[in-house]
Every structure is written in C-alpha cells, then in structure tokens.
PQR file with spaces between the fields and no chain letter, atoms N, CA, C, O and H, PARSE charges and radii, in Angstrom:
ATOM       1  N    VAL     1      99.231   99.747   13.452 -0.4000 1.5000
ATOM       2  CA   VAL     1      99.280   99.114   12.154 -0.0000 2.0000
ATOM       3  C    VAL     1      98.944   97.633   12.274  0.5500 1.7000
ATOM       4  O    VAL     1      98.335   97.060   11.370 -0.5500 1.4000
ATOM       5  N    VAL     2      99.336   97.011   13.384 -0.4000 1.5000
ATOM       6  CA   VAL     2      99.073   95.590   13.590 -0.0000 2.0000
ATOM       7  C    VAL     2      97.768   95.440   14.355  0.5500 1.7000
ATOM       8  O    VAL     2      97.562   96.133   15.351 -0.5500 1.4000
ATOM       9  H    VAL     2      99.830   97.477   14.118  0.4000 1.0000
ATOM      10  N    PRO     3      96.869   94.541   13.911 -0.5600 1.5000
ATOM      11  CA   PRO     3      95.617   94.318   14.641  0.2800 2.0000
ATOM      12  C    PRO     3      95.880   93.833   16.070  0.5500 1.7000
ATOM      13  O    PRO     3      96.877   93.166   16.343 -0.5500 1.4000
ATOM      14  N    GLU     4      94.979   94.177   16.956 -0.4000 1.5000
ATOM      15  CA   GLU     4      95.139   93.846   18.376 -0.0000 2.0000
ATOM      16  C    GLU     4      95.313   92.347   18.611  0.5500 1.7000
ATOM      17  O    GLU     4      96.123   91.945   19.446 -0.5500 1.4000
ATOM      18  H    GLU     4      94.168   94.720   16.735  0.4000 1.0000
ATOM      19  N    LYS     5      94.562   91.517   17.885 -0.4000 1.5000
ATOM      20  CA   LYS     5      94.640   90.081   18.133 -0.0000 2.0000
ATOM      21  C    LYS     5      95.950   89.461   17.638  0.5500 1.7000
ATOM      22  O    LYS     5      96.223   88.297   17.930 -0.5500 1.4000
ATOM      23  H    LYS     5      93.904   91.844   17.206  0.4000 1.0000
ATOM      24  N    LEU     6      96.760   90.212   16.902 -0.4000 1.5000
ATOM      25  CA   LEU     6      98.054   89.710   16.437 -0.0000 2.0000
ATOM      26  C    LEU     6      99.244   90.370   17.130  0.5500 1.7000
ATOM      27  O    LEU     6     100.391   90.054   16.814 -0.5500 1.4000
ATOM      28  H    LEU     6      96.539   91.158   16.665  0.4000 1.0000
ATOM      29  N    LYS     7      98.991   91.274   18.060 -0.4000 1.5000
ATOM      30  CA   LYS     7     100.083   91.986   18.736 -0.0000 2.0000
ATOM      31  C    LYS     7     100.975   91.051   19.548  0.5500 1.7000
ATOM      32  O    LYS     7     102.160   91.336   19.723 -0.5500 1.4000
ATOM      33  H    LYS     7      98.059   91.531   18.316  0.4000 1.0000
ATOM      34  N    PHE     8     100.433   89.944   20.047 -0.4000 1.5000
ATOM      35  CA   PHE     8     101.251   89.015   20.819 -0.0000 2.0000
ATOM      36  C    PHE     8     102.347   88.401   19.961  0.5500 1.7000
ATOM      37  O    PHE     8     103.411   88.063   20.480 -0.5500 1.4000
ATOM      38  H    PHE     8      99.471   89.713   19.905  0.4000 1.0000
ATOM      39  N    THR     9     102.113   88.249   18.665 -0.4000 1.5000
ATOM      40  CA   THR     9     103.154   87.699   17.797 -0.0000 2.0000
ATOM      41  C    THR     9     104.316   88.672   17.649  0.5500 1.7000
ATOM      42  O    THR     9     105.464   88.248   17.517 -0.5500 1.4000
ATOM      43  H    THR     9     101.248   88.524   18.244  0.4000 1.0000
ATOM      44  N    ILE    10     104.037   89.947   17.671 -0.4000 1.5000
ATOM      45  CA   ILE    10     105.093   90.955   17.600 -0.0000 2.0000
ATOM      46  C    ILE    10     105.868   90.986   18.916  0.5500 1.7000
ATOM      47  O    ILE    10     107.087   91.161   18.918 -0.5500 1.4000
ATOM      48  H    ILE    10     103.104   90.291   17.778  0.4000 1.0000
ATOM      49  N    THR    11     105.170   90.819   20.017 -0.4000 1.5000
ATOM      50  CA   THR    11     105.806   90.888   21.331 -0.0000 2.0000
ATOM      51  C    THR    11     106.873   89.813   21.498  0.5500 1.7000
ATOM      52  O    THR    11     107.930   90.079   22.070 -0.5500 1.4000
ATOM      53  H    THR    11     104.180   90.677   20.015  0.4000 1.0000
ATOM      54  N    PHE    12     106.617   88.614   21.012 -0.4000 1.5000
ATOM      55  CA   PHE    12     107.540   87.500   21.215 -0.0000 2.0000
ATOM      56  C    PHE    12     108.423   87.209   20.007  0.5500 1.7000
ATOM      57  O    PHE    12     109.146   86.213   20.003 -0.5500 1.4000
ATOM      58  H    PHE    12     105.758   88.398   20.547  0.4000 1.0000
ATOM      59  N    ASN    13     108.381   88.049   18.994 -0.4000 1.5000
ATOM      60  CA   ASN    13     109.215   87.878   17.812 -0.0000 2.0000
ATOM      61  C    ASN    13     110.566   88.549   18.055  0.5500 1.7000
ATOM      62  O    ASN    13     110.620   89.768   18.214 -0.5500 1.4000
ATOM      63  H    ASN    13     107.794   88.858   18.997  0.4000 1.0000
ATOM      64  N    PRO    14     111.657   87.780   18.089 -0.5600 1.5000
ATOM      65  CA   PRO    14     112.960   88.380   18.386  0.2800 2.0000
ATOM      66  C    PRO    14     113.426   89.358   17.312  0.5500 1.7000
ATOM      67  O    PRO    14     114.129   90.317   17.629 -0.5500 1.4000
ATOM      68  N    LEU    15     113.057   89.145   16.065 -0.4000 1.5000
ATOM      69  CA   LEU    15     113.445   90.094   15.020 -0.0000 2.0000
ATOM      70  C    LEU    15     112.712   91.414   15.171  0.5500 1.7000
ATOM      71  O    LEU    15     113.256   92.470   14.848 -0.5500 1.4000
ATOM      72  H    LEU    15     112.486   88.365   15.808  0.4000 1.0000
ATOM      73  N    ALA    16     111.481   91.362   15.660 -0.4000 1.5000
ATOM      74  CA   ALA    16     110.751   92.603   15.912 -0.0000 2.0000
ATOM      75  C    ALA    16     111.412   93.379   17.047  0.5500 1.7000
ATOM      76  O    ALA    16     111.497   94.606   16.998 -0.5500 1.4000
ATOM      77  H    ALA    16     111.039   90.504   15.922  0.4000 1.0000
ATOM      78  N    ALA    17     111.876   92.670   18.060 -0.4000 1.5000
ATOM      79  CA   ALA    17     112.567   93.337   19.171 -0.0000 2.0000
ATOM      80  C    ALA    17     113.872   93.960   18.693  0.5500 1.7000
ATOM      81  O    ALA    17     114.211   95.075   19.091 -0.5500 1.4000
ATOM      82  H    ALA    17     111.807   91.673   18.100  0.4000 1.0000
ATOM      83  N    LEU    18     114.603   93.250   17.845 -0.4000 1.5000
ATOM      84  CA   LEU    18     115.852   93.788   17.309 -0.0000 2.0000
ATOM      85  C    LEU    18     115.588   95.010   16.435  0.5500 1.7000
ATOM      86  O    LEU    18     116.315   96.000   16.511 -0.5500 1.4000
ATOM      87  H    LEU    18     114.327   92.344   17.522  0.4000 1.0000
ATOM      88  N    THR    19     114.559   94.939   15.614 -0.4000 1.5000
ATOM      89  CA   THR    19     114.190   96.073   14.770 -0.0000 2.0000
ATOM      90  C    THR    19     113.785   97.268   15.618  0.5500 1.7000
ATOM      91  O    THR    19     114.147   98.404   15.312 -0.5500 1.4000
ATOM      92  H    THR    19     113.968   94.134   15.553  0.4000 1.0000
ATOM      93  N    GLU    20     113.044   97.016   16.671 -0.4000 1.5000
ATOM      94  CA   GLU    20     112.618   98.099   17.564 -0.0000 2.0000
ATOM      95  C    GLU    20     113.816   98.747   18.258  0.5500 1.7000
ATOM      96  O    GLU    20     113.861   99.967   18.419 -0.5500 1.4000
ATOM      97  H    GLU    20     112.750   96.093   16.920  0.4000 1.0000
ATOM      98  N    ILE    21     114.782   97.930   18.664 -0.4000 1.5000
ATOM      99  CA   ILE    21     115.988   98.472   19.298 -0.0000 2.0000
ATOM     100  C    ILE    21     116.724   99.390   18.337  0.5500 1.7000
ATOM     101  O    ILE    21     117.092  100.508   18.699 -0.5500 1.4000
ATOM     102  H    ILE    21     114.746   96.939   18.533  0.4000 1.0000
ATOM     103  N    TYR    22     116.941   98.918   17.107 -0.4000 1.5000
ATOM     104  CA   TYR    22     117.637   99.753   16.118 -0.0000 2.0000
ATOM     105  C    TYR    22     116.842  101.006   15.784  0.5500 1.7000
ATOM     106  O    TYR    22     117.412  102.089   15.655 -0.5500 1.4000
ATOM     107  H    TYR    22     116.643   98.010   16.814  0.4000 1.0000
ATOM     108  N    HIS    23     115.547  100.867   15.643 -0.4000 1.5000
ATOM     109  CA   HIS    23     114.690  102.014   15.325 -0.0000 2.0000
ATOM     110  C    HIS    23     114.778  103.068   16.423  0.5500 1.7000
ATOM     111  O    HIS    23     114.982  104.250   16.147 -0.5500 1.4000
ATOM     112  H    HIS    23     115.084   99.987   15.747  0.4000 1.0000
ATOM     113  N    ASN    24     114.625  102.632   17.658 -0.4000 1.5000
ATOM     114  CA   ASN    24     114.680  103.575   18.781 -0.0000 2.0000
ATOM     115  C    ASN    24     116.053  104.219   18.916  0.5500 1.7000
ATOM     116  O    ASN    24     116.153  105.407   19.221 -0.5500 1.4000
ATOM     117  H    ASN    24     114.459  101.672   17.882  0.4000 1.0000
ATOM     118  N    LEU    25     117.100  103.452   18.694 -0.4000 1.5000
ATOM     119  CA   LEU    25     118.451  103.972   18.864 -0.0000 2.0000
ATOM     120  C    LEU    25     118.834  104.935   17.747  0.5500 1.7000
ATOM     121  O    LEU    25     119.354  106.018   18.013 -0.5500 1.4000
ATOM     122  H    LEU    25     117.018  102.487   18.447  0.4000 1.0000
ATOM     123  N    ILE    26     118.584  104.549   16.502 -0.4000 1.5000
ATOM     124  CA   ILE    26     119.031  105.365   15.368 -0.0000 2.0000
ATOM     125  C    ILE    26     118.096  106.536   15.099  0.5500 1.7000
ATOM     126  O    ILE    26     118.554  107.666   14.934 -0.5500 1.4000
ATOM     127  H    ILE    26     118.162  103.669   16.286  0.4000 1.0000
ATOM     128  N    LEU    27     116.807  106.283   15.052 -0.4000 1.5000
ATOM     129  CA   LEU    27     115.873  107.339   14.675 -0.0000 2.0000
ATOM     130  C    LEU    27     115.476  108.241   15.839  0.5500 1.7000
ATOM     131  O    LEU    27     115.309  109.448   15.666 -0.5500 1.4000
ATOM     132  H    LEU    27     116.435  105.365   15.186  0.4000 1.0000
ATOM     133  N    ASP    28     115.326  107.653   17.024 -0.4000 1.5000
ATOM     134  CA   ASP    28     114.854  108.436   18.163 -0.0000 2.0000
ATOM     135  C    ASP    28     115.955  108.785   19.154  0.5500 1.7000
ATOM     136  O    ASP    28     115.761  109.652   20.007 -0.5500 1.4000
ATOM     137  H    ASP    28     115.461  106.672   17.165  0.4000 1.0000
ATOM     138  N    GLY    29     117.108  108.125   19.059 -0.4000 1.5000
ATOM     139  CA   GLY    29     118.203  108.375   19.992 -0.0000 2.0000
ATOM     140  C    GLY    29     117.937  107.866   21.391  0.5500 1.7000
ATOM     141  O    GLY    29     118.479  108.401   22.358 -0.5500 1.4000
ATOM     142  H    GLY    29     117.266  107.421   18.366  0.4000 1.0000
ATOM     143  N    VAL    30     117.106  106.832   21.518 -0.4000 1.5000
ATOM     144  CA   VAL    30     116.720  106.288   22.821 -0.0000 2.0000
ATOM     145  C    VAL    30     117.485  104.985   23.066  0.5500 1.7000
ATOM     146  O    VAL    30     117.538  104.111   22.201 -0.5500 1.4000
ATOM     147  H    VAL    30     116.666  106.397   20.733  0.4000 1.0000
ATOM     148  N    ILE    31     118.068  104.873   24.242 -0.4000 1.5000
ATOM     149  CA   ILE    31     118.772  103.648   24.636 -0.0000 2.0000
ATOM     150  C    ILE    31     117.730  102.527   24.779  0.5500 1.7000
ATOM     151  O    ILE    31     116.654  102.766   25.327 -0.5500 1.4000
ATOM     152  H    ILE    31     118.025  105.583   24.944  0.4000 1.0000
ATOM     153  N    PRO    32     118.028  101.306   24.298 -0.5600 1.5000
ATOM     154  CA   PRO    32     117.054  100.215   24.396  0.2800 2.0000
ATOM     155  C    PRO    32     116.786   99.818   25.845  0.5500 1.7000
ATOM     156  O    PRO    32     117.628   99.990   26.727 -0.5500 1.4000
ATOM     157  N    SER    33     115.595   99.285   26.059 -0.4000 1.5000
ATOM     158  CA   SER    33     115.231   98.857   27.408 -0.0000 2.0000
ATOM     159  C    SER    33     116.020   97.611   27.793  0.5500 1.7000
ATOM     160  O    SER    33     116.450   96.839   26.936 -0.5500 1.4000
ATOM     161  H    SER    33     114.911   99.145   25.343  0.4000 1.0000
ATOM     162  N    LEU    34     116.198   97.434   29.075 -0.4000 1.5000
ATOM     163  CA   LEU    34     116.922   96.271   29.577 -0.0000 2.0000
ATOM     164  C    LEU    34     116.194   94.987   29.193  0.5500 1.7000
ATOM     165  O    LEU    34     116.833   93.987   28.865 -0.5500 1.4000
ATOM     166  H    LEU    34     115.849   98.061   29.771  0.4000 1.0000
ATOM     167  N    PHE    35     114.866   95.007   29.230 -0.4000 1.5000
ATOM     168  CA   PHE    35     114.083   93.825   28.864 -0.0000 2.0000
ATOM     169  C    PHE    35     114.382   93.397   27.437  0.5500 1.7000
ATOM     170  O    PHE    35     114.567   92.208   27.179 -0.5500 1.4000
ATOM     171  H    PHE    35     114.347   95.819   29.496  0.4000 1.0000
ATOM     172  N    SER    36     114.432   94.343   26.504 -0.4000 1.5000
ATOM     173  CA   SER    36     114.692   94.013   25.103 -0.0000 2.0000
ATOM     174  C    SER    36     116.064   93.385   24.926  0.5500 1.7000
ATOM     175  O    SER    36     116.216   92.402   24.201 -0.5500 1.4000
ATOM     176  H    SER    36     114.281   95.309   26.713  0.4000 1.0000
ATOM     177  N    VAL    37     117.051   93.948   25.580 -0.4000 1.5000
ATOM     178  CA   VAL    37     118.416   93.435   25.453 -0.0000 2.0000
ATOM     179  C    VAL    37     118.527   92.046   26.077  0.5500 1.7000
ATOM     180  O    VAL    37     119.138   91.151   25.493 -0.5500 1.4000
ATOM     181  H    VAL    37     116.928   94.748   26.168  0.4000 1.0000
ATOM     182  N    VAL    38     117.945   91.865   27.247 -0.4000 1.5000
ATOM     183  CA   VAL    38     117.992   90.561   27.917 -0.0000 2.0000
ATOM     184  C    VAL    38     117.217   89.530   27.110  0.5500 1.7000
ATOM     185  O    VAL    38     117.678   88.398   26.961 -0.5500 1.4000
ATOM     186  H    VAL    38     117.449   92.593   27.721  0.4000 1.0000
ATOM     187  N    TYR    39     116.059   89.892   26.589 -0.4000 1.5000
ATOM     188  CA   TYR    39     115.245   88.978   25.788 -0.0000 2.0000
ATOM     189  C    TYR    39     116.025   88.497   24.573  0.5500 1.7000
ATOM     190  O    TYR    39     116.064   87.297   24.300 -0.5500 1.4000
ATOM     191  H    TYR    39     115.685   90.812   26.710  0.4000 1.0000
ATOM     192  N    LEU    40     116.644   89.415   23.844 -0.4000 1.5000
ATOM     193  CA   LEU    40     117.422   89.028   22.669 -0.0000 2.0000
ATOM     194  C    LEU    40     118.628   88.177   23.044  0.5500 1.7000
ATOM     195  O    LEU    40     118.950   87.216   22.346 -0.5500 1.4000
ATOM     196  H    LEU    40     116.612   90.389   24.067  0.4000 1.0000
ATOM     197  N    THR    41     119.288   88.519   24.131 -0.4000 1.5000
ATOM     198  CA   THR    41     120.454   87.753   24.563 -0.0000 2.0000
ATOM     199  C    THR    41     120.068   86.328   24.926  0.5500 1.7000
ATOM     200  O    THR    41     120.740   85.380   24.522 -0.5500 1.4000
ATOM     201  H    THR    41     119.026   89.300   24.698  0.4000 1.0000
ATOM     202  N    VAL    42     118.996   86.174   25.680 -0.4000 1.5000
ATOM     203  CA   VAL    42     118.527   84.838   26.064 -0.0000 2.0000
ATOM     204  C    VAL    42     118.099   84.057   24.826  0.5500 1.7000
ATOM     205  O    VAL    42     118.403   82.869   24.713 -0.5500 1.4000
ATOM     206  H    VAL    42     118.450   86.945   26.008  0.4000 1.0000
ATOM     207  N    PHE    43     117.406   84.699   23.908 -0.4000 1.5000
ATOM     208  CA   PHE    43     116.975   84.032   22.682 -0.0000 2.0000
ATOM     209  C    PHE    43     118.177   83.538   21.884  0.5500 1.7000
ATOM     210  O    PHE    43     118.182   82.401   21.411 -0.5500 1.4000
ATOM     211  H    PHE    43     117.159   85.663   24.000  0.4000 1.0000
ATOM     212  N    VAL    44     119.184   84.374   21.731 -0.4000 1.5000
ATOM     213  CA   VAL    44     120.378   83.995   20.966 -0.0000 2.0000
ATOM     214  C    VAL    44     121.110   82.839   21.642  0.5500 1.7000
ATOM     215  O    VAL    44     121.569   81.921   20.963 -0.5500 1.4000
ATOM     216  H    VAL    44     119.181   85.297   22.115  0.4000 1.0000
ATOM     217  N    ILE    45     121.223   82.870   22.958 -0.4000 1.5000
ATOM     218  CA   ILE    45     121.892   81.788   23.680 -0.0000 2.0000
ATOM     219  C    ILE    45     121.144   80.476   23.487  0.5500 1.7000
ATOM     220  O    ILE    45     121.770   79.438   23.268 -0.5500 1.4000
ATOM     221  H    ILE    45     120.849   83.616   23.509  0.4000 1.0000
ATOM     222  N    ILE    46     119.818   80.504   23.564 -0.4000 1.5000
ATOM     223  CA   ILE    46     119.019   79.289   23.380 -0.0000 2.0000
ATOM     224  C    ILE    46     119.164   78.751   21.962  0.5500 1.7000
ATOM     225  O    ILE    46     119.321   77.545   21.774 -0.5500 1.4000
ATOM     226  H    ILE    46     119.310   81.347   23.741  0.4000 1.0000
ATOM     227  N    VAL    47     119.114   79.626   20.966 -0.4000 1.5000
ATOM     228  CA   VAL    47     119.247   79.181   19.575 -0.0000 2.0000
ATOM     229  C    VAL    47     120.637   78.594   19.326  0.5500 1.7000
ATOM     230  O    VAL    47     120.761   77.562   18.666 -0.5500 1.4000
ATOM     231  H    VAL    47     118.987   80.606   21.119  0.4000 1.0000
ATOM     232  N    LEU    48     121.672   79.232   19.842 -0.4000 1.5000
ATOM     233  CA   LEU    48     123.026   78.690   19.686 -0.0000 2.0000
ATOM     234  C    LEU    48     123.172   77.340   20.380  0.5500 1.7000
ATOM     235  O    LEU    48     123.810   76.433   19.847 -0.5500 1.4000
ATOM     236  H    LEU    48     121.571   80.070   20.378  0.4000 1.0000
ATOM     237  N    TRP    49     122.589   77.206   21.554 -0.4000 1.5000
ATOM     238  CA   TRP    49     122.643   75.944   22.287 -0.0000 2.0000
ATOM     239  C    TRP    49     121.920   74.838   21.516  0.5500 1.7000
ATOM     240  O    TRP    49     122.441   73.731   21.372 -0.5500 1.4000
ATOM     241  H    TRP    49     122.070   77.944   21.986  0.4000 1.0000
ATOM     242  N    LEU    50     120.716   75.143   21.021 -0.4000 1.5000
ATOM     243  CA   LEU    50     119.980   74.146   20.241 -0.0000 2.0000
ATOM     244  C    LEU    50     120.720   73.790   18.958  0.5500 1.7000
ATOM     245  O    LEU    50     120.757   72.623   18.567 -0.5500 1.4000
ATOM     246  H    LEU    50     120.293   76.041   21.137  0.4000 1.0000
ATOM     247  N    GLY    51     121.304   74.775   18.308 -0.4000 1.5000
ATOM     248  CA   GLY    51     122.077   74.514   17.099 -0.0000 2.0000
ATOM     249  C    GLY    51     123.271   73.620   17.367  0.5500 1.7000
ATOM     250  O    GLY    51     123.579   72.737   16.566 -0.5500 1.4000
ATOM     251  H    GLY    51     121.274   75.723   18.626  0.4000 1.0000
ATOM     252  N    SER    52     123.942   73.839   18.484 -0.4000 1.5000
ATOM     253  CA   SER    52     125.087   72.985   18.812 -0.0000 2.0000
ATOM     254  C    SER    52     124.640   71.568   19.154  0.5500 1.7000
ATOM     255  O    SER    52     125.344   70.608   18.842 -0.5500 1.4000
ATOM     256  H    SER    52     123.692   74.556   19.135  0.4000 1.0000
ATOM     257  N    LEU    53     123.484   71.426   19.787 -0.4000 1.5000
ATOM     258  CA   LEU    53     122.958   70.085   20.064 -0.0000 2.0000
ATOM     259  C    LEU    53     122.666   69.336   18.771  0.5500 1.7000
ATOM     260  O    LEU    53     123.036   68.171   18.631 -0.5500 1.4000
ATOM     261  H    LEU    53     122.911   72.206   20.040  0.4000 1.0000
ATOM     262  N    VAL    54     122.013   69.993   17.836 -0.4000 1.5000
ATOM     263  CA   VAL    54     121.691   69.360   16.552 -0.0000 2.0000
ATOM     264  C    VAL    54     122.972   69.021   15.800  0.5500 1.7000
ATOM     265  O    VAL    54     123.107   67.922   15.261 -0.5500 1.4000
ATOM     266  H    VAL    54     121.713   70.940   17.950  0.4000 1.0000
ATOM     267  N    TYR    55     123.907   69.957   15.763 -0.4000 1.5000
ATOM     268  CA   TYR    55     125.169   69.706   15.059 -0.0000 2.0000
ATOM     269  C    TYR    55     125.922   68.531   15.676  0.5500 1.7000
ATOM     270  O    TYR    55     126.402   67.654   14.958 -0.5500 1.4000
ATOM     271  H    TYR    55     123.798   70.849   16.200  0.4000 1.0000
ATOM     272  N    ASN    56     126.025   68.511   17.001 -0.4000 1.5000
ATOM     273  CA   ASN    56     126.745   67.420   17.660 -0.0000 2.0000
ATOM     274  C    ASN    56     126.061   66.078   17.438  0.5500 1.7000
ATOM     275  O    ASN    56     126.731   65.048   17.358 -0.5500 1.4000
ATOM     276  H    ASN    56     125.635   69.224   17.584  0.4000 1.0000
ATOM     277  N    HIS    57     124.748   66.076   17.340 -0.4000 1.5000
ATOM     278  CA   HIS    57     124.019   64.835   17.098 -0.0000 2.0000
ATOM     279  C    HIS    57     124.286   64.306   15.696  0.5500 1.7000
ATOM     280  O    HIS    57     124.427   63.097   15.510 -0.5500 1.4000
ATOM     281  H    HIS    57     124.203   66.912   17.405  0.4000 1.0000
ATOM     282  N    TYR    58     124.355   65.191   14.711 -0.4000 1.5000
ATOM     283  CA   TYR    58     124.532   64.792   13.316 -0.0000 2.0000
ATOM     284  C    TYR    58     125.957   65.022   12.812  0.5500 1.7000
ATOM     285  O    TYR    58     126.179   65.034   11.601 -0.5500 1.4000
ATOM     286  H    TYR    58     124.240   66.173   14.863  0.4000 1.0000
ATOM     287  N    ARG    59     126.913   65.202   13.698 -0.4000 1.5000
ATOM     288  CA   ARG    59     128.281   65.541   13.297 -0.0000 2.0000
ATOM     289  C    ARG    59     128.892   64.508   12.351  0.5500 1.7000
ATOM     290  O    ARG    59     129.530   64.878   11.365 -0.5500 1.4000
ATOM     291  H    ARG    59     126.732   65.193   14.682  0.4000 1.0000
ATOM     292  N    GLU    60     128.706   63.239   12.635 -0.4000 1.5000
ATOM     293  CA   GLU    60     129.321   62.187   11.821 -0.0000 2.0000
ATOM     294  C    GLU    60     128.766   62.163   10.398  0.5500 1.7000
ATOM     295  O    GLU    60     129.500   61.898    9.446 -0.5500 1.4000
ATOM     296  H    GLU    60     128.188   62.939   13.436  0.4000 1.0000
ATOM     297  N    SER    61     127.480   62.439   10.255 -0.4000 1.5000
ATOM     298  CA   SER    61     126.858   62.367    8.924 -0.0000 2.0000
ATOM     299  C    SER    61     126.493   63.747    8.389  0.5500 1.7000
ATOM     300  O    SER    61     125.650   63.867    7.501 -0.5500 1.4000
ATOM     301  H    SER    61     126.883   62.654   11.029  0.4000 1.0000
ATOM     302  N    PHE    62     127.120   64.780    8.923 -0.4000 1.5000
ATOM     303  CA   PHE    62     126.754   66.147    8.552 -0.0000 2.0000
ATOM     304  C    PHE    62     127.031   66.438    7.082  0.5500 1.7000
ATOM     305  O    PHE    62     126.234   67.108    6.425 -0.5500 1.4000
ATOM     306  H    PHE    62     127.805   64.683    9.645  0.4000 1.0000
ATOM     307  N    ALA    63     128.138   65.947    6.563 -0.4000 1.5000
ATOM     308  CA   ALA    63     128.485   66.205    5.159 -0.0000 2.0000
ATOM     309  C    ALA    63     127.479   65.558    4.217  0.5500 1.7000
ATOM     310  O    ALA    63     127.147   66.141    3.184 -0.5500 1.4000
ATOM     311  H    ALA    63     128.785   65.403    7.096  0.4000 1.0000
ATOM     312  N    GLU    64     126.992   64.383    4.543 -0.4000 1.5000
ATOM     313  CA   GLU    64     126.005   63.723    3.688 -0.0000 2.0000
ATOM     314  C    GLU    64     124.656   64.430    3.727  0.5500 1.7000
ATOM     315  O    GLU    64     123.922   64.430    2.739 -0.5500 1.4000
ATOM     316  H    GLU    64     127.261   63.910    5.381  0.4000 1.0000
ATOM     317  N    LEU    65     124.330   65.033    4.871 -0.4000 1.5000
ATOM     318  CA   LEU    65     123.050   65.729    4.991 -0.0000 2.0000
ATOM     319  C    LEU    65     123.018   66.997    4.156  0.5500 1.7000
ATOM     320  O    LEU    65     121.949   67.419    3.717 -0.5500 1.4000
ATOM     321  H    LEU    65     124.926   65.033    5.673  0.4000 1.0000
ATOM     322  N    LEU    66     124.161   67.604    3.932 -0.4000 1.5000
ATOM     323  CA   LEU    66     124.214   68.819    3.121 -0.0000 2.0000
ATOM     324  C    LEU    66     124.062   68.449    1.678  0.5500 1.7000
ATOM     325  O    LEU    66     124.077   69.324    0.812 -0.5500 1.4000
ATOM     326  H    LEU    66     125.030   67.261    4.290  0.4000 1.0000
C-alpha cells in the first residue's frame, strides 16, 4: 500500500511499530519481535528524557508559557 520510496518513513515511525505490534498480536496471534519492543522502549525513554530536560529548563516560567 505504501510506495517503495516512502517505506523508510514507516520503518522509523514509532507509531507504525506500535500499530504493527498490536495488529500482529490481536489479529494474527503473533508475539511481537524483540526489535520492535526494544525500538519502542528506547524511543519512549528518549522522549521522556527530552521532555524532562525541557520541563526542567522552563520549570520556573512553565505556568506563564501555558
């Protein structure tokens, strides 16, 4: 369904990996691959770390920014 020149965007999209995990588990009954689970875990850790860095940087003026 996705053109060949755009397949790399699906490969590195964490939501696509999460959707694939749920699809395989619920519809096909297949346990997700270790790569998919590790990729999502690393992605979530990086996003949480970056979010905490941004929050800690703007903590004093966070209420005004909202």
